[in-house]
Coordinates of N, CA and C and ligand atoms in Angstrom, one line a residue:
X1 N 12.8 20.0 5.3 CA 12.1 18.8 5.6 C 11.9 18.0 4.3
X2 N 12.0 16.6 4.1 CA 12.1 15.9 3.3 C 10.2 15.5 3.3
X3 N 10.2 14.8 2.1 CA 9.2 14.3 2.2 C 8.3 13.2 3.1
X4 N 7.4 12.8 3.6 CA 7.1 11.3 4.4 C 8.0 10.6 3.8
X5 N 7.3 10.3 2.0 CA 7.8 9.1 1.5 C 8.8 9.9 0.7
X6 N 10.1 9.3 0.5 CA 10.6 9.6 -0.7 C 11.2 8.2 -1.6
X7 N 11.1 8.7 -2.8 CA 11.8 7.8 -3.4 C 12.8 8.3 -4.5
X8 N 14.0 8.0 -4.3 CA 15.0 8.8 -5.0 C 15.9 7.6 -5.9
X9 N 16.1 7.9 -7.3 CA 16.6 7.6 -8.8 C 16.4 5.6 -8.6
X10 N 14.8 5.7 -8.6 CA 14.8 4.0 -8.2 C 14.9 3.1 -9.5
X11 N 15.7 1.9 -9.3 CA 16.0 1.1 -10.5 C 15.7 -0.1 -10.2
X12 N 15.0 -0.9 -10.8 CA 14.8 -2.5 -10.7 C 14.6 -3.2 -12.1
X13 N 16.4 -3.6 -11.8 CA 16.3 -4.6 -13.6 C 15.4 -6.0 -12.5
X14 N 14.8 -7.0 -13.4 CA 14.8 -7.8 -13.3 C 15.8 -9.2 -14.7
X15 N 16.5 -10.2 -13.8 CA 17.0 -11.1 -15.1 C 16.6 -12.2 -15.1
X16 N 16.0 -12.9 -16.5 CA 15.6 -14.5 -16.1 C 16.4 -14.7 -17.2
X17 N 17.3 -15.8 -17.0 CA 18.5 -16.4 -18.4 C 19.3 -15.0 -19.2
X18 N 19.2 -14.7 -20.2 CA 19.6 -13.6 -21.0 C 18.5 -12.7 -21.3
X19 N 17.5 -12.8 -20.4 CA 16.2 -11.5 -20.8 C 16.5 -11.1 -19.3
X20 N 16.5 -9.3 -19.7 CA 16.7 -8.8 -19.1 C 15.6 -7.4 -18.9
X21 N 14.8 -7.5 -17.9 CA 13.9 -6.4 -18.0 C 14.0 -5.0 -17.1
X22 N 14.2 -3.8 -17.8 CA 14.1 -3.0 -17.0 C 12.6 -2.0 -16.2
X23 N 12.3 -2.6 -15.4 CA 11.3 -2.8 -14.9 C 10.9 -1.0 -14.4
X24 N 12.1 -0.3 -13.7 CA 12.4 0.8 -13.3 C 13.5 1.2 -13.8
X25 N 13.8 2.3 -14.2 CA 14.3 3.2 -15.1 C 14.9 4.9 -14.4
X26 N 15.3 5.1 -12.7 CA 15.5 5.9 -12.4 C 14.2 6.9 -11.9
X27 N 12.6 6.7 -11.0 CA 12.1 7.1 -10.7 C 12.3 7.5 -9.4
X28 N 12.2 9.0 -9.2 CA 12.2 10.1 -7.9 C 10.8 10.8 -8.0
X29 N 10.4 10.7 -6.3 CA 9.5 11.7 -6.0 C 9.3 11.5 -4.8
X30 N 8.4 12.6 -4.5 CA 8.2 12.6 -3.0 C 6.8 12.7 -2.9
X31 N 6.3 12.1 -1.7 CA 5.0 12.8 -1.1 C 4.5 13.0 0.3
X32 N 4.1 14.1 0.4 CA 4.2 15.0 1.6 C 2.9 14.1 2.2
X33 N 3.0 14.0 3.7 CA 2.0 14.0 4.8 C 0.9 14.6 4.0
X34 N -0.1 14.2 4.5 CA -1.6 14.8 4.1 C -1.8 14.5 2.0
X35 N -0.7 14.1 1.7 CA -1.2 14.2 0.0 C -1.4 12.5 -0.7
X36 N -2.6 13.0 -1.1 CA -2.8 10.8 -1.8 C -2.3 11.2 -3.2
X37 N -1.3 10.7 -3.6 CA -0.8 10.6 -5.2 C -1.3 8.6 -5.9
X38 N -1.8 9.3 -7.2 CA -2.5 8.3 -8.1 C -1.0 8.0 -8.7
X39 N -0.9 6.9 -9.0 CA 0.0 6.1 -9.8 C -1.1 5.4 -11.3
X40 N -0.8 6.0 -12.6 CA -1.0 4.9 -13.8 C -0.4 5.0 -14.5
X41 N -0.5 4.1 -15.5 CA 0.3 4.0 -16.3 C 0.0 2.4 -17.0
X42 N 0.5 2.2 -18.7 CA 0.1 0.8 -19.2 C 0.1 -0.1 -18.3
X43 N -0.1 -1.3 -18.4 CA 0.1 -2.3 -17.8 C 1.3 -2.9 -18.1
X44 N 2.6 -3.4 -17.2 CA 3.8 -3.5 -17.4 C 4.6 -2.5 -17.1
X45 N 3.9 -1.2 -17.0 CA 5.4 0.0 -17.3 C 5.6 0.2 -15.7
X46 N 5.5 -0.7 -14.8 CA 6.4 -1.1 -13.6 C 5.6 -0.5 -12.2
X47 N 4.5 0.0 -11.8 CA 3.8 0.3 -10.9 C 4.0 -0.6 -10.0
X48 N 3.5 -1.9 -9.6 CA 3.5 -2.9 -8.8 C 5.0 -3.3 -8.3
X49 N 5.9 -3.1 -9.8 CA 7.1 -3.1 -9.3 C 8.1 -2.1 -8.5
X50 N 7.3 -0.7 -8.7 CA 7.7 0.6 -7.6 C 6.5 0.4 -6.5
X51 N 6.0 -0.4 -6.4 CA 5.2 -0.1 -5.0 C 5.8 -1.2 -4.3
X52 N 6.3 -2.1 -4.7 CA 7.2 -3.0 -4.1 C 8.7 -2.4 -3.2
X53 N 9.0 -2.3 -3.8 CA 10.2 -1.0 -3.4 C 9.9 0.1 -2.6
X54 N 8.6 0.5 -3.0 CA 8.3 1.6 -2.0 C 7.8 0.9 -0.1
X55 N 7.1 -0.4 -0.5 CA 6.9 -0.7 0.6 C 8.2 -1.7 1.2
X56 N 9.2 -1.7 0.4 CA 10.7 -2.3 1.3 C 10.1 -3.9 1.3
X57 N 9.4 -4.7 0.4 CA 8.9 -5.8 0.1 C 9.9 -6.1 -0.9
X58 N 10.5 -5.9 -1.6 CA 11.6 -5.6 -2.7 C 12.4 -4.3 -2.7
X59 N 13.9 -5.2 -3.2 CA 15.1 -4.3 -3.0 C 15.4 -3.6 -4.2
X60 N 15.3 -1.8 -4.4 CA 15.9 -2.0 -5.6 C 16.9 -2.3 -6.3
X61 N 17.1 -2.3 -7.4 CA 18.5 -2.6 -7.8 C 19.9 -1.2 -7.6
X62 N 19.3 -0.1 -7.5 CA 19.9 0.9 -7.4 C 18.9 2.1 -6.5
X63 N 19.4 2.8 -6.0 CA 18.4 4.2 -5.9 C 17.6 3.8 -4.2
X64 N 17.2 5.0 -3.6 CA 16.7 4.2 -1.9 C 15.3 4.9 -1.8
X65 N 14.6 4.1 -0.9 CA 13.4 4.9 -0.1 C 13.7 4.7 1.2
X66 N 13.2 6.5 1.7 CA 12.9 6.6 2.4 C 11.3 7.1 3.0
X67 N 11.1 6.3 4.6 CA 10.0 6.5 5.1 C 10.0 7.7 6.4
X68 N 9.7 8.8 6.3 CA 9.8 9.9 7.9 C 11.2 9.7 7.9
X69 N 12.3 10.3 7.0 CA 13.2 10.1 7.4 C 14.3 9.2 7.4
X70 N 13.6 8.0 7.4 CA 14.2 6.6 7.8 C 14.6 6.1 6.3
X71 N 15.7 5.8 6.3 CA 16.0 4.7 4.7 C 15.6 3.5 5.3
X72 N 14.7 2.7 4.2 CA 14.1 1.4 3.4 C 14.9 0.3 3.0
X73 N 15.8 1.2 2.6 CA 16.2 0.6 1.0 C 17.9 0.1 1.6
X74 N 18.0 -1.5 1.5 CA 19.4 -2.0 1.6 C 19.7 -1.6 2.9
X75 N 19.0 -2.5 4.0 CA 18.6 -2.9 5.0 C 18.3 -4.4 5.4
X76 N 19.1 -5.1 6.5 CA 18.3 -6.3 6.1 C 17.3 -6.8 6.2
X77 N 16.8 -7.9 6.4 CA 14.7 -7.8 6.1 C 14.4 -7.6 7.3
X78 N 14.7 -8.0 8.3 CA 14.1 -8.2 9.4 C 14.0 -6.6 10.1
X79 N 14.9 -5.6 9.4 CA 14.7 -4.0 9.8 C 13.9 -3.6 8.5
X80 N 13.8 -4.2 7.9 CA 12.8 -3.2 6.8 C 11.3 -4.0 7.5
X81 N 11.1 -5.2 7.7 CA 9.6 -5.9 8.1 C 9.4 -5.2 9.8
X82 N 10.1 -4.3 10.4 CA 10.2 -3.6 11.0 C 9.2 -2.9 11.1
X83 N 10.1 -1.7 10.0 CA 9.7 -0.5 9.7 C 8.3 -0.6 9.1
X84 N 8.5 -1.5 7.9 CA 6.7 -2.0 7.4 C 5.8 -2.3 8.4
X85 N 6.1 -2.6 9.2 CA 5.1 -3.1 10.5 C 4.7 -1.9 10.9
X86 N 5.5 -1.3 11.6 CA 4.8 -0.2 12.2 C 4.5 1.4 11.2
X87 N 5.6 1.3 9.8 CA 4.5 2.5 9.5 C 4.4 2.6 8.1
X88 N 3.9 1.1 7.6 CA 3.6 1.1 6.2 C 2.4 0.6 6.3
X89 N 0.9 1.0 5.5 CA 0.3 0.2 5.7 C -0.1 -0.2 4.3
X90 N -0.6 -1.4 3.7 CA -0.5 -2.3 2.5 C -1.7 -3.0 2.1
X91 N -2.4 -2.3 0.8 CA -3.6 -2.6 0.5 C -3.5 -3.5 -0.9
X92 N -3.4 -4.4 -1.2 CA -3.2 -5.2 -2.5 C -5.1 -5.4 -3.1
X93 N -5.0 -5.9 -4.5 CA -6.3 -6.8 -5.0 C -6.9 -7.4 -4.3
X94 N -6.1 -8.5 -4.4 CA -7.1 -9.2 -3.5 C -6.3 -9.8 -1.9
X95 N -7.5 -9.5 -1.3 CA -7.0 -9.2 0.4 C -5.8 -9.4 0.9
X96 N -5.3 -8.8 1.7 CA -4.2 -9.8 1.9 C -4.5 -10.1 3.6
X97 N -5.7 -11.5 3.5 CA -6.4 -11.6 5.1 C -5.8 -13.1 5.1
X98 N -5.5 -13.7 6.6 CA -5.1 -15.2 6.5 C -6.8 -15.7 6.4
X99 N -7.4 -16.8 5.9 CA -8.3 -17.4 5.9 C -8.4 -18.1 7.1
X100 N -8.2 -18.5 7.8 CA -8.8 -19.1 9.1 C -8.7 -18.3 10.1
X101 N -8.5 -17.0 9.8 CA -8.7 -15.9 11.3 C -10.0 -15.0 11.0
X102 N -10.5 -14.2 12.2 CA -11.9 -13.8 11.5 C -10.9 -12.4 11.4
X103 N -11.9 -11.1 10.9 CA -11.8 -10.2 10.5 C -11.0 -9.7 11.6
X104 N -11.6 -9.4 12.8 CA -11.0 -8.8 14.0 C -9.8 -9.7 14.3
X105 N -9.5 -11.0 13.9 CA -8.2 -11.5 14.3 C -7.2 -11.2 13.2
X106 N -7.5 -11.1 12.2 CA -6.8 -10.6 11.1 C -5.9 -8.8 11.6
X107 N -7.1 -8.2 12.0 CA -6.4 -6.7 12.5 C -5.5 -7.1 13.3
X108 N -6.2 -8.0 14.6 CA -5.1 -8.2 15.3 C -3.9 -8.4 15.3
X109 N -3.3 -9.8 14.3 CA -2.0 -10.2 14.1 C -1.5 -8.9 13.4
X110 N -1.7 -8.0 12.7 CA -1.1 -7.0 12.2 C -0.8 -6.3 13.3
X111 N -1.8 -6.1 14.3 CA -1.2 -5.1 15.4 C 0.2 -5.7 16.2
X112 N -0.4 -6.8 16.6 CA 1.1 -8.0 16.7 C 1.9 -7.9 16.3
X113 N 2.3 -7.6 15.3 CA 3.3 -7.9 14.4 C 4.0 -6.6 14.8
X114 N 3.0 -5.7 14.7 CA 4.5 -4.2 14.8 C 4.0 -4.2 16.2
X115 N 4.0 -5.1 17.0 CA 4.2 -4.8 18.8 C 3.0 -3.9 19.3
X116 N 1.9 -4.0 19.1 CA 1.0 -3.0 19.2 C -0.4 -4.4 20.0
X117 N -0.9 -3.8 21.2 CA -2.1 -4.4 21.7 C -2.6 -3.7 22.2
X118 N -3.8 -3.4 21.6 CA -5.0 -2.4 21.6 C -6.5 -2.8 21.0
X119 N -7.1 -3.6 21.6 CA -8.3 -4.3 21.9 C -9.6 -2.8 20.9
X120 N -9.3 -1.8 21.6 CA -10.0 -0.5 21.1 C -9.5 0.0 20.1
X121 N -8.8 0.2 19.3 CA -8.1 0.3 18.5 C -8.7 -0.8 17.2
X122 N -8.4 -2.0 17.5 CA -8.7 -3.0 16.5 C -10.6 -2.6 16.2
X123 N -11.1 -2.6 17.0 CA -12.5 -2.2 16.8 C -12.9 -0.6 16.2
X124 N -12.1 -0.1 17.0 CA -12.2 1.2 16.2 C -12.4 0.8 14.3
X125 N -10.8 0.4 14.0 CA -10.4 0.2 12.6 C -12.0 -0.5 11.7
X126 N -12.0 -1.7 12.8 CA -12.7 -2.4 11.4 C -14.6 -1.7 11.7
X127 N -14.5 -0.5 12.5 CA -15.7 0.2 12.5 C -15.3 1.2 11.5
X128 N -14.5 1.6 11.4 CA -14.2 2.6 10.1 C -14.6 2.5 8.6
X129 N -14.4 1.2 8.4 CA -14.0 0.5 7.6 C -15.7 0.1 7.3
X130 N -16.8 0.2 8.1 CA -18.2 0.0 8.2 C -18.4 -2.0 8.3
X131 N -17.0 -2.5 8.8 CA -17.5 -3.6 9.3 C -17.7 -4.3 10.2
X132 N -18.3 -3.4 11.1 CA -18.7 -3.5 12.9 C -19.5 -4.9 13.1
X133 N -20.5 -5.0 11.7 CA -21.1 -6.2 12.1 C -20.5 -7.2 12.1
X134 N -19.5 -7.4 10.9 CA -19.1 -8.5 10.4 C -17.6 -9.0 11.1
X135 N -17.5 -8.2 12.2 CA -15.9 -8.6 13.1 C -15.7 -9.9 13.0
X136 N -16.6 -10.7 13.3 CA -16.5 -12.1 13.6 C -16.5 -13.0 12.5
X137 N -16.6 -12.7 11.3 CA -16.9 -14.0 10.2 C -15.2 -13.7 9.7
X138 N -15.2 -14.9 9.1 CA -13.9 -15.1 8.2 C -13.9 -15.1 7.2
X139 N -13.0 -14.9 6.4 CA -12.6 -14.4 5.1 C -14.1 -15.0 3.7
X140 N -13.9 -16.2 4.3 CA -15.0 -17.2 3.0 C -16.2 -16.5 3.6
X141 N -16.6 -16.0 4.4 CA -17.6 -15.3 4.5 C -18.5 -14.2 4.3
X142 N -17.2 -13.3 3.6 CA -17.1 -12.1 3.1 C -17.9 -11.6 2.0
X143 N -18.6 -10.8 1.6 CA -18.4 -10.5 -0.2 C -17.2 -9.7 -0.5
X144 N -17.3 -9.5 -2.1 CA -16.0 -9.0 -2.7 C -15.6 -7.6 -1.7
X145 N -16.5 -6.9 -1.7 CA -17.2 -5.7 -1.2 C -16.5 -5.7 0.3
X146 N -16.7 -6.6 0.7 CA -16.9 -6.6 2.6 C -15.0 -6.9 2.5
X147 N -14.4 -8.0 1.7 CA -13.5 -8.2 2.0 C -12.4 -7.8 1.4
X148 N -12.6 -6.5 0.8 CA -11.9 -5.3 -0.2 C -12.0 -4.7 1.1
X149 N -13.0 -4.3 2.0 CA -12.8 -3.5 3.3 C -12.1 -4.0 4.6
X150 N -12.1 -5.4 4.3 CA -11.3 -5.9 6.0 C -9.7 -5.7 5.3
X151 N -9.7 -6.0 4.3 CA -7.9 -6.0 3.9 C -8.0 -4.1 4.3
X152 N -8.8 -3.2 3.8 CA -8.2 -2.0 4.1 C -8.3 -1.9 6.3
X153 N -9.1 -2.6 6.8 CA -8.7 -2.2 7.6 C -7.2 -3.0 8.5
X154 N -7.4 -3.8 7.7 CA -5.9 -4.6 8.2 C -4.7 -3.9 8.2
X155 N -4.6 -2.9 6.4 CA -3.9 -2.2 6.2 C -3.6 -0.7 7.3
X156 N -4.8 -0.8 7.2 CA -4.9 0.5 8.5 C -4.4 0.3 10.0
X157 N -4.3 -1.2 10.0 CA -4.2 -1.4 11.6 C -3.4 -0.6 12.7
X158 N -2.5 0.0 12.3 CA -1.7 0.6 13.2 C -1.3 1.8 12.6
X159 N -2.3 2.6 12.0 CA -2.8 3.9 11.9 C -0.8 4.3 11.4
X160 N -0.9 3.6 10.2 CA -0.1 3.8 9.2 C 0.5 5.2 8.9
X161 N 1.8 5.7 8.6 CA 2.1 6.8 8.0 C 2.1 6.9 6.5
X162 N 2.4 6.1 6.2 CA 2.6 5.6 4.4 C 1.5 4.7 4.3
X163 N 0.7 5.0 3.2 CA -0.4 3.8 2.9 C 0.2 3.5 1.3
X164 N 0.3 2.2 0.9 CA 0.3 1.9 -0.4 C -0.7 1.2 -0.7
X165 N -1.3 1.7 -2.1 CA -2.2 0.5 -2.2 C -2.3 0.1 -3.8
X166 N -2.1 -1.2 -4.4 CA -1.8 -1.5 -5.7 C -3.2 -1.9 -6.2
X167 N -4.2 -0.9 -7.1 CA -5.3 -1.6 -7.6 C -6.3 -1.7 -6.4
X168 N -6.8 -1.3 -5.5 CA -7.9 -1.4 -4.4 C -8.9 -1.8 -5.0
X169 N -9.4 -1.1 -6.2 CA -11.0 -0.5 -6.1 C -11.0 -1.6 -7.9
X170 N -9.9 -2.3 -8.2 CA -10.1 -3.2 -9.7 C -11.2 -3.7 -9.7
X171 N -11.5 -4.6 -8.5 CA -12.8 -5.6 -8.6 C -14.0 -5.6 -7.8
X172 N -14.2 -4.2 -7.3 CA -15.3 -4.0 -7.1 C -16.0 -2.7 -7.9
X173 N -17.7 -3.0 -7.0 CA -18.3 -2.0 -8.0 C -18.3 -1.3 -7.2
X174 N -18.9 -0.2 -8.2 CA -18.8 1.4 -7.9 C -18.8 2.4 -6.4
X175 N -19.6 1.5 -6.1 CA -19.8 2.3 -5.1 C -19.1 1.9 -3.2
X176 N -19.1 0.5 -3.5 CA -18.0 0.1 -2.5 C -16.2 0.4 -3.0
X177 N -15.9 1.1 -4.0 CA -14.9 1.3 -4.8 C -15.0 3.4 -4.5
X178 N -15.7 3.7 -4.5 CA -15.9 5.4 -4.1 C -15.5 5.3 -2.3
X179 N -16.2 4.1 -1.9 CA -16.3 4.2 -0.3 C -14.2 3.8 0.2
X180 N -13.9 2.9 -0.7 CA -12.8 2.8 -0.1 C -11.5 3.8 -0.3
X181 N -12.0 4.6 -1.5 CA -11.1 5.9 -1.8 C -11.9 7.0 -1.1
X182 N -12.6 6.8 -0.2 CA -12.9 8.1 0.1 C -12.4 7.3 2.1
X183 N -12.3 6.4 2.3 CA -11.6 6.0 3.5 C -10.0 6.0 3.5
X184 N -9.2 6.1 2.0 CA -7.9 6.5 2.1 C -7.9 7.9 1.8
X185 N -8.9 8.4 1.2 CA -8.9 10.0 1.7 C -8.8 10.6 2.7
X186 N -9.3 10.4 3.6 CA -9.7 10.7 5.0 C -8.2 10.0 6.0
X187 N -7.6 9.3 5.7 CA -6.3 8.8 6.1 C -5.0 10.2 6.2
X188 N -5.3 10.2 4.6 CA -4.2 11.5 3.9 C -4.9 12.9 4.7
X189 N -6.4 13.2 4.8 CA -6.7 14.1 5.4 C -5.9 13.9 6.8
X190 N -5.7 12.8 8.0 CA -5.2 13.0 8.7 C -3.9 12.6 8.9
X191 N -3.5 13.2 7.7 CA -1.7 13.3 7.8 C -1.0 12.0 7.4
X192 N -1.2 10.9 6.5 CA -0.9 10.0 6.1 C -0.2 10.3 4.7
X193 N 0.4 9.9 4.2 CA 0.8 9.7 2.8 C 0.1 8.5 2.0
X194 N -0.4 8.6 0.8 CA -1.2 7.9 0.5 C -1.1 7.5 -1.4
X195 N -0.4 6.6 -1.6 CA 0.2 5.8 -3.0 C -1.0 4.9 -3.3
X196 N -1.9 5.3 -4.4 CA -2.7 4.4 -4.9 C -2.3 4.3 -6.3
X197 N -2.1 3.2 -6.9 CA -1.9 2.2 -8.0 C -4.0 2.2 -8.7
X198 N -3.8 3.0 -10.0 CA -5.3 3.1 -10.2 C -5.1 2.8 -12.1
X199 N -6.2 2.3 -12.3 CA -6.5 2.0 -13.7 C -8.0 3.4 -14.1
X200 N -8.4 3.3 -13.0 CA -9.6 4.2 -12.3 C -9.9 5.4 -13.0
X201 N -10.1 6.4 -13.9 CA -9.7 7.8 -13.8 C -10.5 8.2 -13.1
X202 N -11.4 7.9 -12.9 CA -12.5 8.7 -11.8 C -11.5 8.9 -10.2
X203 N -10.3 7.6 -10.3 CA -9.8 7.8 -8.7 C -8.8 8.7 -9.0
X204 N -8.2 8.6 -10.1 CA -7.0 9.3 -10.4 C -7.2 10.9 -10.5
X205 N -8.6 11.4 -10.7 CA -8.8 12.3 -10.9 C -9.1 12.7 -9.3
X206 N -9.5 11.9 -8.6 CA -9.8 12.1 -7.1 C -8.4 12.6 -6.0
X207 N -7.5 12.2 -6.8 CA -6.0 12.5 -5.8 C -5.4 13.6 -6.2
X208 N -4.5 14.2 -5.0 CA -3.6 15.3 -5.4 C -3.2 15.5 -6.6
X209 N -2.3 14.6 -6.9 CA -1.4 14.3 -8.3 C -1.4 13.2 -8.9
X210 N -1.3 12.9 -10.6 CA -1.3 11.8 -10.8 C 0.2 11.7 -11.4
X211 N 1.0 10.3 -11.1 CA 2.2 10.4 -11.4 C 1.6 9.3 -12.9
X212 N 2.7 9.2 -13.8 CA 2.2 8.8 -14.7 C 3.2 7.6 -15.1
X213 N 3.9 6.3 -15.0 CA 4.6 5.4 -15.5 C 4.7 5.0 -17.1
X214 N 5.6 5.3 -17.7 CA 5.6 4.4 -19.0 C 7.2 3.8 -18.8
X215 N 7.1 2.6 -19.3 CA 8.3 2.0 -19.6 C 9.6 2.1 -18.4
X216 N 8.6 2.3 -17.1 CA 10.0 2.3 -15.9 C 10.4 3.8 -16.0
X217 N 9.6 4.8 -16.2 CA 10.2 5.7 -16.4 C 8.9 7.1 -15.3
X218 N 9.1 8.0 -15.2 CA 7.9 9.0 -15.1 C 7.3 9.7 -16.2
X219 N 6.4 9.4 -16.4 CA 5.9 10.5 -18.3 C 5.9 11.7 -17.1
X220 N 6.6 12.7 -18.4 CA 6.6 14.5 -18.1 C 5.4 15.1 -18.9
Ligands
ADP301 P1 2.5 -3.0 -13.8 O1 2.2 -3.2 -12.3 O2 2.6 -1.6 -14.2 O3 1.6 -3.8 -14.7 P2 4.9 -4.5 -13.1 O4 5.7 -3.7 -12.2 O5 4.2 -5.7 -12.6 O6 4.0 -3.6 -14.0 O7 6.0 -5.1 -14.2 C1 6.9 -4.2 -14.9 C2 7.8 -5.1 -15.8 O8 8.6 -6.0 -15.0 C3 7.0 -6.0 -16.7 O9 7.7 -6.1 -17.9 C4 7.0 -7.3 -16.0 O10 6.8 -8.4 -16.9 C5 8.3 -7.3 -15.3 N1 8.3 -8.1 -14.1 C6 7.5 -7.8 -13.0 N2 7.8 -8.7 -12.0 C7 8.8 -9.5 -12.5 C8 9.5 -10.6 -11.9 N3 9.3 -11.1 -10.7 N4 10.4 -11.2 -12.7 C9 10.7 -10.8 -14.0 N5 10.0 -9.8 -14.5 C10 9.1 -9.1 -13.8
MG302 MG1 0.6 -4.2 -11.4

């Protein structure tokens, strides 16, 4: 049995004119169902640009992911936005909510999107997420706090197998930042794979394993 996620000898040059950056350097690993793996490393040594890849948002230049099986990687978009749809779920900085939908319509178009309509379900999520009250307001209505938690339940919407998430917990305090690593814990507890992007050590120290990035590469 292979892993949920794998990601096998991934490479992403990027080129602008005659600068050429090697952004990824041949990174492989796996991570199993039920395990949240911490990603750090400096800033630059290519995290955001392997979670890109990992979530099939970006192609790499060499090397594939796979998701349960399924290859990612060099596919055309409309089967990788697919596959993302129904079993990637995608937690960025700052939210990734449309502004003119409210919270509950925000879950919704995600459920939409990977063909999924479940009225109970959407409520469930953004009660998870401890924003039962606030279903109804829209994004400008949010605090940092509140709208660090609708993007995770967005992310969640269709009870994801892979969760990525690049930086969750950067701009908030403490303790809405414990609550949302302890809501992608509880993911991985029920059999999720779980990629968090952390500057954090307190989160880093909270996950299975920490993988470590320097220079596009894995530190040993
Ligand atoms: P991190 O998330 O660890 O800070 P990134 O993955 O964002 O690192 O960036 C890794 C390297 O790739 C950096 O040198 C960055 O400047 C470069 N890079 C990232 N995205 C692009 C892009 N779209 N075009 C050119 N270079 C990029
Ligand atoms: Mg980054």
């Amino acid at each position: 049995m292979s892993p949920l996620l794998q990601a096998e000898s991934l490479y992403r040059f990027y080129h602008a004119g005659d600068d050429e950056t090697l952004a990824l350097q041949g990174v492989s690993f796996g991570v199993e169902a039920g395990e949240m793996v911490a990603v750090t490393g400096p800033s630059g040594s290519g995290k955001s640009t392997l979670l890109g890849c990992l979530a099939g948002l970006d192609e790499p230049t060499a090397g594939m992911v796979s998701v349960d099986g399924q290859r990612l990687s060099r596919r055309p978009e409309a089967e990788r936005a697919a596959i993302r749809a129904s079993s990637i779920g995608m937690l960025f900085q700052s939210a990734n909510l449309v502004e003119h939908l409210t919270v509950s319509e925000n879950v919704q178009l995600a459920q939409r999107v990977a063909g999924h309509r479940d009225r109970d379900r959407t409520m469930q999520v953004i009660e998870d997420v401890g924003l039962g009250a606030r279903a109804h307001a829209r994004p400008s209505q949010l605090s940092g706090g509140e709208s660090a938690r609708a993007g995770l339940a967005v992310a969640l919407a269709n009870d994801p197998k892979v969760i990525l998430a690049d930086e969750p917990t950067g701009e908030l305090d403490g303790v809405t930042a414990q609550r949302v690593v302890e809501l992608l814990r509880a993911r991985a507890r029920a059999g999720a794979a779980v990629v968090i992007v952390t500057h954090n050590p307190a989160v880093a120290d909270d996950a299975d394993r920490e993988i470590t990035l320097a220079d596009g590469r894995v530190r040993s």
